[in-house]
Coordinates of C-alpha atoms and ligand atoms in Angstrom, one line a residue:
M1 CA 0.0 0.0 0.0
K2 CA 1.3 3.5 -0.8
P3 CA 2.4 5.3 2.3
A4 CA 0.2 8.4 3.1
S5 CA 2.0 11.5 2.1
P6 CA 1.5 14.7 4.2
L7 CA -0.1 16.4 1.2
D8 CA -1.8 15.1 -1.9
V9 CA -1.9 17.0 -5.1
R10 CA -5.0 16.6 -7.2
L11 CA -6.2 18.4 -10.3
F12 CA -9.6 20.0 -10.7
D13 CA -10.1 21.6 -14.1
D14 CA -6.4 21.4 -14.5
V15 CA -5.8 23.6 -11.4
P16 CA -3.6 21.8 -8.9
I17 CA -5.2 21.8 -5.4
L18 CA -3.3 20.8 -2.3
C19 CA -5.5 18.6 -0.1
A20 CA -4.5 17.4 3.3
P21 CA -5.4 13.7 3.5
F22 CA -7.0 12.6 6.7
P23 CA -5.3 9.5 8.1
P24 CA -8.2 7.7 9.7
Q25 CA -8.1 8.0 13.4
I26 CA -9.4 5.3 15.7
H27 CA -10.5 5.9 19.3
V28 CA -11.0 2.8 21.4
E29 CA -13.9 3.4 23.8
A30 CA -15.7 1.5 26.5
L31 CA -14.5 -1.9 25.5
E32 CA -15.8 -4.4 28.0
D33 CA -13.3 -5.7 30.4
P34 CA -12.6 -9.4 29.4
A35 CA -13.1 -10.6 33.0
E36 CA -16.4 -8.9 33.2
R37 CA -17.5 -10.2 29.8
N38 CA -16.6 -13.8 30.8
A39 CA -18.4 -13.5 34.1
S40 CA -21.6 -12.4 32.4
L41 CA -21.3 -15.1 29.7
L42 CA -20.9 -17.7 32.4
A43 CA -23.8 -16.3 34.5
G44 CA -26.0 -16.5 31.4
L45 CA -25.1 -20.1 30.7
L46 CA -25.8 -21.1 34.2
Q47 CA -29.3 -19.7 34.4
P48 CA -32.1 -22.2 34.3
R49 CA -33.1 -20.7 30.9
A50 CA -29.5 -20.5 29.5
C51 CA -28.7 -17.5 27.2
I52 CA -25.8 -16.0 25.3
S53 CA -25.8 -12.3 24.4
P54 CA -26.2 -11.9 20.6
K55 CA -23.1 -9.7 20.6
H56 CA -21.1 -12.9 20.8
L57 CA -22.4 -14.1 17.4
Y58 CA -20.0 -11.6 15.7
D59 CA -16.5 -13.0 15.8
A60 CA -14.7 -12.9 12.4
Q61 CA -16.4 -16.1 11.3
G62 CA -19.8 -14.8 12.5
C63 CA -19.3 -11.5 10.6
T64 CA -18.6 -13.5 7.4
L65 CA -21.7 -15.7 8.0
Y66 CA -23.8 -12.6 8.7
G67 CA -22.7 -11.1 5.4
A68 CA -23.8 -14.3 3.7
I69 CA -27.2 -14.2 5.5
C70 CA -27.8 -10.8 4.1
Q71 CA -27.6 -12.2 0.6
L72 CA -30.0 -15.1 1.2
D73 CA -33.3 -15.3 -0.7
E74 CA -35.2 -15.8 2.5
Y75 CA -33.5 -12.9 4.4
Y76 CA -35.6 -10.0 3.0
P77 CA -34.6 -7.2 5.5
T78 CA -31.3 -6.2 3.8
R79 CA -32.8 -6.1 0.3
T80 CA -36.0 -4.4 1.3
E81 CA -34.2 -1.7 3.2
A82 CA -31.8 -1.1 0.3
A83 CA -34.7 -0.7 -2.1
I84 CA -36.4 1.8 0.3
F85 CA -33.1 3.8 0.5
A86 CA -32.6 3.7 -3.3
R87 CA -36.2 4.8 -4.0
H88 CA -36.2 7.7 -1.4
R89 CA -32.5 8.7 -1.5
H90 CA -33.0 12.2 -2.8
E91 CA -36.1 12.9 -0.8
I92 CA -34.3 11.8 2.4
A93 CA -31.1 13.6 1.5
D94 CA -33.0 16.9 1.0
L95 CA -34.2 16.6 4.6
L96 CA -30.8 16.1 6.1
P97 CA -28.4 18.9 7.3
R98 CA -25.7 19.9 4.8
H99 CA -22.1 19.1 5.6
C100 CA -23.0 16.8 8.3
Q101 CA -20.9 14.3 10.1
W102 CA -22.3 10.9 9.2
V103 CA -22.2 8.6 12.3
D104 CA -22.4 5.0 11.1
L105 CA -23.5 3.0 14.1
G106 CA -22.4 -0.7 13.7
C107 CA -20.8 0.3 10.4
G108 CA -19.4 -3.2 9.4
D109 CA -18.0 -2.7 5.9
G110 CA -19.5 0.7 5.6
A111 CA -21.2 -0.1 2.3
K112 CA -24.7 1.1 3.2
A113 CA -23.3 4.4 4.5
F114 CA -21.0 5.0 1.6
D115 CA -24.0 5.0 -0.7
W116 CA -25.3 8.0 1.2
L117 CA -22.0 10.0 1.5
E118 CA -22.1 10.8 -2.2
H119 CA -25.6 12.3 -1.8
V120 CA -25.2 14.3 1.4
A121 CA -21.7 15.8 1.0
A122 CA -20.8 14.7 4.4
A123 CA -17.7 16.5 5.8
R124 CA -16.9 13.7 8.2
Y125 CA -17.6 10.0 8.6
V126 CA -17.6 8.5 12.1
G127 CA -17.6 4.7 11.9
V128 CA -18.6 3.0 15.1
D129 CA -18.2 -0.8 15.5
I130 CA -17.1 -3.4 18.0
A131 CA -14.7 -5.1 15.5
E132 CA -11.6 -3.0 15.3
D133 CA -9.9 -4.7 12.4
W134 CA -13.0 -4.5 10.3
L135 CA -13.4 -0.8 11.3
R136 CA -9.8 0.0 10.2
D137 CA -10.3 -1.6 6.9
T138 CA -13.7 0.3 6.4
L139 CA -12.1 3.6 7.2
E140 CA -9.2 3.1 4.9
R141 CA -11.4 2.2 2.0
G142 CA -13.8 5.1 2.8
A143 CA -10.9 7.6 3.0
K144 CA -9.7 6.5 -0.4
R145 CA -13.2 6.8 -2.0
F146 CA -14.1 10.1 -0.4
P147 CA -10.8 12.0 -0.1
D148 CA -12.4 15.3 0.9
A149 CA -14.1 13.9 4.0
E150 CA -12.5 13.2 7.4
F151 CA -12.6 9.6 8.6
V152 CA -12.8 8.7 12.3
G153 CA -13.5 5.4 13.9
I154 CA -14.7 4.5 17.4
V155 CA -14.4 0.9 18.7
T156 CA -17.2 0.4 21.2
D157 CA -19.9 -2.0 22.2
F158 CA -23.6 -0.8 22.0
T159 CA -24.5 -2.8 25.1
R160 CA -22.5 -0.1 27.0
P161 CA -23.8 3.4 27.4
L162 CA -23.3 5.3 24.1
S163 CA -20.8 8.1 24.6
L164 CA -19.5 9.7 21.5
A165 CA -19.8 13.3 22.4
H166 CA -16.1 14.0 22.8
V167 CA -15.5 12.8 19.2
L168 CA -18.6 14.4 17.7
D169 CA -18.1 17.7 19.5
A170 CA -14.4 18.0 18.4
V171 CA -15.7 19.7 15.3
D172 CA -18.1 22.7 15.8
D173 CA -19.8 23.1 12.5
Y174 CA -20.8 19.6 11.4
T175 CA -24.2 18.5 12.5
P176 CA -24.5 14.7 13.3
V177 CA -26.7 12.4 11.3
M178 CA -26.9 9.1 13.2
F179 CA -27.4 6.2 10.8
Y180 CA -28.5 2.9 12.3
P181 CA -29.7 0.6 9.5
G182 CA -30.5 -3.1 9.2
S183 CA -33.0 -3.3 12.1
S184 CA -30.1 -3.8 14.6
I185 CA -32.3 -1.9 17.1
G186 CA -34.5 -5.1 17.1
N187 CA -31.7 -7.1 18.8
F188 CA -32.1 -5.1 22.0
E189 CA -34.8 -5.7 24.5
P190 CA -37.5 -2.9 24.2
D191 CA -36.2 -1.1 27.4
E192 CA -32.6 -1.2 26.2
A193 CA -33.8 0.0 22.7
L194 CA -35.4 3.0 24.3
A195 CA -32.3 3.8 26.3
L196 CA -30.2 3.5 23.2
L197 CA -32.5 5.8 21.2
R198 CA -32.5 8.3 24.1
A199 CA -28.6 8.3 24.0
M200 CA -28.7 8.8 20.3
R201 CA -31.1 11.7 20.8
R202 CA -28.7 13.3 23.3
H203 CA -25.9 13.2 20.8
L204 CA -27.9 15.1 18.1
G205 CA -28.3 18.5 19.6
R206 CA -31.1 20.5 18.0
D207 CA -30.3 20.1 14.3
G208 CA -29.0 16.5 14.1
R209 CA -31.1 13.6 12.6
L210 CA -31.5 9.9 13.2
L211 CA -32.0 7.7 10.1
I212 CA -32.9 4.2 11.3
G213 CA -34.2 1.0 9.6
V214 CA -36.6 -1.2 11.4
D215 CA -38.2 -4.6 10.5
A216 CA -42.0 -5.0 10.8
P217 CA -44.1 -7.9 12.0
K218 CA -45.4 -10.2 9.3
E219 CA -46.6 -13.8 8.8
P220 CA -44.7 -16.1 11.1
A221 CA -43.8 -18.5 8.2
R222 CA -42.1 -15.6 6.3
L223 CA -40.2 -14.5 9.5
E224 CA -39.2 -18.0 10.5
A225 CA -37.9 -18.8 7.0
A226 CA -35.8 -15.6 7.1
Y227 CA -34.1 -16.9 10.3
D228 CA -33.9 -20.6 9.3
D229 CA -32.9 -20.6 5.6
A230 CA -32.8 -23.7 3.4
L231 CA -29.0 -23.5 2.9
G232 CA -28.4 -23.6 6.7
V233 CA -26.4 -20.4 6.7
T234 CA -28.3 -19.0 9.7
A235 CA -27.9 -22.4 11.5
A236 CA -24.1 -22.2 11.0
F237 CA -24.1 -18.5 12.2
N238 CA -26.0 -19.6 15.3
R239 CA -23.8 -22.7 16.1
N240 CA -20.7 -20.7 15.5
V241 CA -21.4 -18.8 18.7
L242 CA -20.4 -22.0 20.6
R243 CA -17.1 -22.2 18.8
H244 CA -16.5 -18.6 19.7
I245 CA -17.2 -19.0 23.3
N246 CA -15.2 -22.2 23.5
R247 CA -12.3 -20.1 22.4
T248 CA -12.9 -17.1 24.6
L249 CA -14.2 -19.0 27.7
G250 CA -12.4 -22.3 27.3
T251 CA -15.7 -24.2 27.4
D252 CA -16.1 -27.5 25.6
F253 CA -19.4 -27.1 23.7
E254 CA -19.9 -29.5 20.8
P255 CA -21.6 -27.3 18.1
A256 CA -22.9 -30.3 16.2
A257 CA -24.7 -31.5 19.4
F258 CA -27.1 -28.5 19.1
A259 CA -29.8 -27.8 16.6
H260 CA -30.7 -24.4 15.3
R261 CA -34.2 -23.2 15.9
A262 CA -36.0 -19.9 15.0
V263 CA -39.5 -19.3 16.3
F264 CA -41.7 -16.2 16.1
D265 CA -43.3 -15.2 19.4
R266 CA -46.3 -13.3 18.2
E267 CA -47.2 -11.9 21.6
R268 CA -43.8 -10.3 22.1
S269 CA -43.4 -9.7 18.4
R270 CA -39.9 -11.2 18.3
I271 CA -38.0 -13.9 16.6
E272 CA -36.1 -16.1 19.1
M273 CA -33.1 -18.0 18.0
H274 CA -32.3 -21.1 20.0
L275 CA -29.6 -23.8 20.1
V276 CA -31.4 -27.0 21.2
A277 CA -29.5 -29.9 22.8
L278 CA -29.9 -32.9 20.5
Y279 CA -29.2 -35.4 23.4
P280 CA -28.4 -35.2 27.1
Q281 CA -24.9 -33.8 27.6
T282 CA -22.7 -32.1 30.2
V283 CA -20.6 -29.0 29.3
T284 CA -17.7 -27.8 31.3
L285 CA -17.9 -24.0 32.0
G286 CA -14.7 -23.0 33.7
H287 CA -14.9 -24.4 37.2
A288 CA -18.6 -25.3 36.8
Q289 CA -20.5 -27.8 34.8
R290 CA -23.9 -27.5 33.1
R291 CA -26.1 -30.4 32.2
F292 CA -28.4 -30.0 29.1
E293 CA -31.2 -32.5 28.8
A294 CA -32.3 -33.4 25.3
G295 CA -34.6 -30.5 24.0
E296 CA -33.2 -28.0 26.5
F297 CA -32.1 -24.9 24.7
I298 CA -29.9 -21.8 24.9
V299 CA -31.4 -18.5 23.7
T300 CA -28.8 -16.7 21.5
E301 CA -30.8 -13.8 20.0
H302 CA -34.1 -11.9 20.1
S303 CA -35.0 -9.9 17.0
Y304 CA -38.0 -7.6 17.7
K305 CA -40.3 -6.6 14.9
Y306 CA -41.9 -3.2 15.4
A307 CA -45.2 -2.1 13.8
P308 CA -44.7 1.4 12.6
E309 CA -47.0 3.0 15.2
R310 CA -45.2 1.2 18.0
F311 CA -41.8 2.4 16.8
V312 CA -43.0 6.0 16.4
E313 CA -44.2 5.7 20.0
L314 CA -40.7 4.6 21.1
L315 CA -39.1 7.4 19.1
S316 CA -41.4 9.9 20.8
Q317 CA -40.6 8.5 24.2
A318 CA -36.9 8.9 23.4
G319 CA -37.4 12.6 22.7
F320 CA -37.9 12.8 19.0
G321 CA -40.6 15.1 17.4
R322 CA -41.1 15.1 13.7
I323 CA -40.8 11.6 12.3
D324 CA -40.9 10.8 8.5
R325 CA -41.5 7.2 7.5
F326 CA -40.5 5.5 4.3
S327 CA -41.6 2.0 3.5
D328 CA -41.8 -0.7 0.8
E329 CA -45.1 -1.6 -1.0
R330 CA -45.7 -4.6 1.2
G331 CA -45.0 -2.7 4.5
W332 CA -42.3 -5.3 5.4
F333 CA -39.7 -2.8 6.5
N334 CA -39.7 0.8 7.6
V335 CA -37.1 3.5 7.5
F336 CA -37.6 6.4 10.0
L337 CA -36.0 9.9 9.7
A338 CA -36.4 11.4 13.2
A339 CA -35.7 15.0 14.3
P340 CA -35.3 16.0 18.0
A341 CA -38.5 17.2 19.6
G342 CA -38.9 20.9 19.2
A343 CA -36.5 21.2 16.2
L344 CA -39.1 21.3 13.4
E345 CA -42.5 21.7 14.9
Ligands
AVI1 C1 -28.1 -7.9 13.0 N1 -29.5 -8.2 13.1 C2 -30.3 -7.1 12.8 C3 -29.9 -9.5 12.5 C4 -31.4 -9.7 12.7 O1 -32.1 -9.8 11.7 O2 -31.9 -9.6 13.8 C5 -29.1 -10.6 13.0 C6 -29.6 -11.9 12.4 N2 -29.7 -13.0 13.1 C7 -30.1 -14.0 12.3 N3 -30.2 -13.5 11.0 C8 -29.8 -12.2 11.1

């Protein structure tokens, strides 16, 4: 790779312009203490209804598998959201502040955000993700593609209180647009989702905006197929969490001894992902042991599906006022553009 030079020379209409490149900066924030993380993993596994936080699904293998899920025929959210964005891009862009800082929450490879940067003339991109290597790579690619914007990265975990103010406030004149696509908000329990939305609201000041994608409830068969695809990619994604925690916690789970299951709980409006023990077995968890009877299961993820009225209510409770909604023809997925209460009324 070409080393970054202190100044780049580029030509606009044959006039040389000197541009200072922005070497991507990474701030490491609020990463969970490994001892604390292991203790809470163990506590979850020892509960009568065993559970593993969904954040552990995303080691390097899990991120790759999640990328493959997003391309499955059955997994409609990614495609549907992308179609809503493509269809309403200009309308939404016109409602966003000019020269904003684009805060890409859970940025992954940054692809969804980069499609927006061209349309909103963002002056700054702030990528936020738990996976530091992935984030570095995203920033480097982004900085090459958008040489006039500044690229900053924050490594943090959204299960911790969101605190980005010292990075966002380091520049005075760029208004934040928080971007949280993919219905990731659905992976939080409703009270945690509300707390996260409130924290986002606090970071926006008066003129900032939140652009968020949220999956809607629909027939259980459609939902369950999206989370239990014919190729078994979601099953591999789910079982992989056991390999991940074997590595981090030194446990001896046998992934093949668990079946993947996805069920829609209509009353709670959420998909539950389970790993179901195929036969009786005992797993060593550090100094403890845990017996799983055949059919006993570990909960690995909840994915809440919000009817539009319910999500608008949550946004209002979190301190948002004007809310614009964009949807697909079937009403499968919604994108909300929310402004802080008092900003536009
Ligand atoms: C990341 N998140 C929004 C996905 C979802 O749909 O809840 C994770 C996922 N789990 C299984 N498939 C996709």
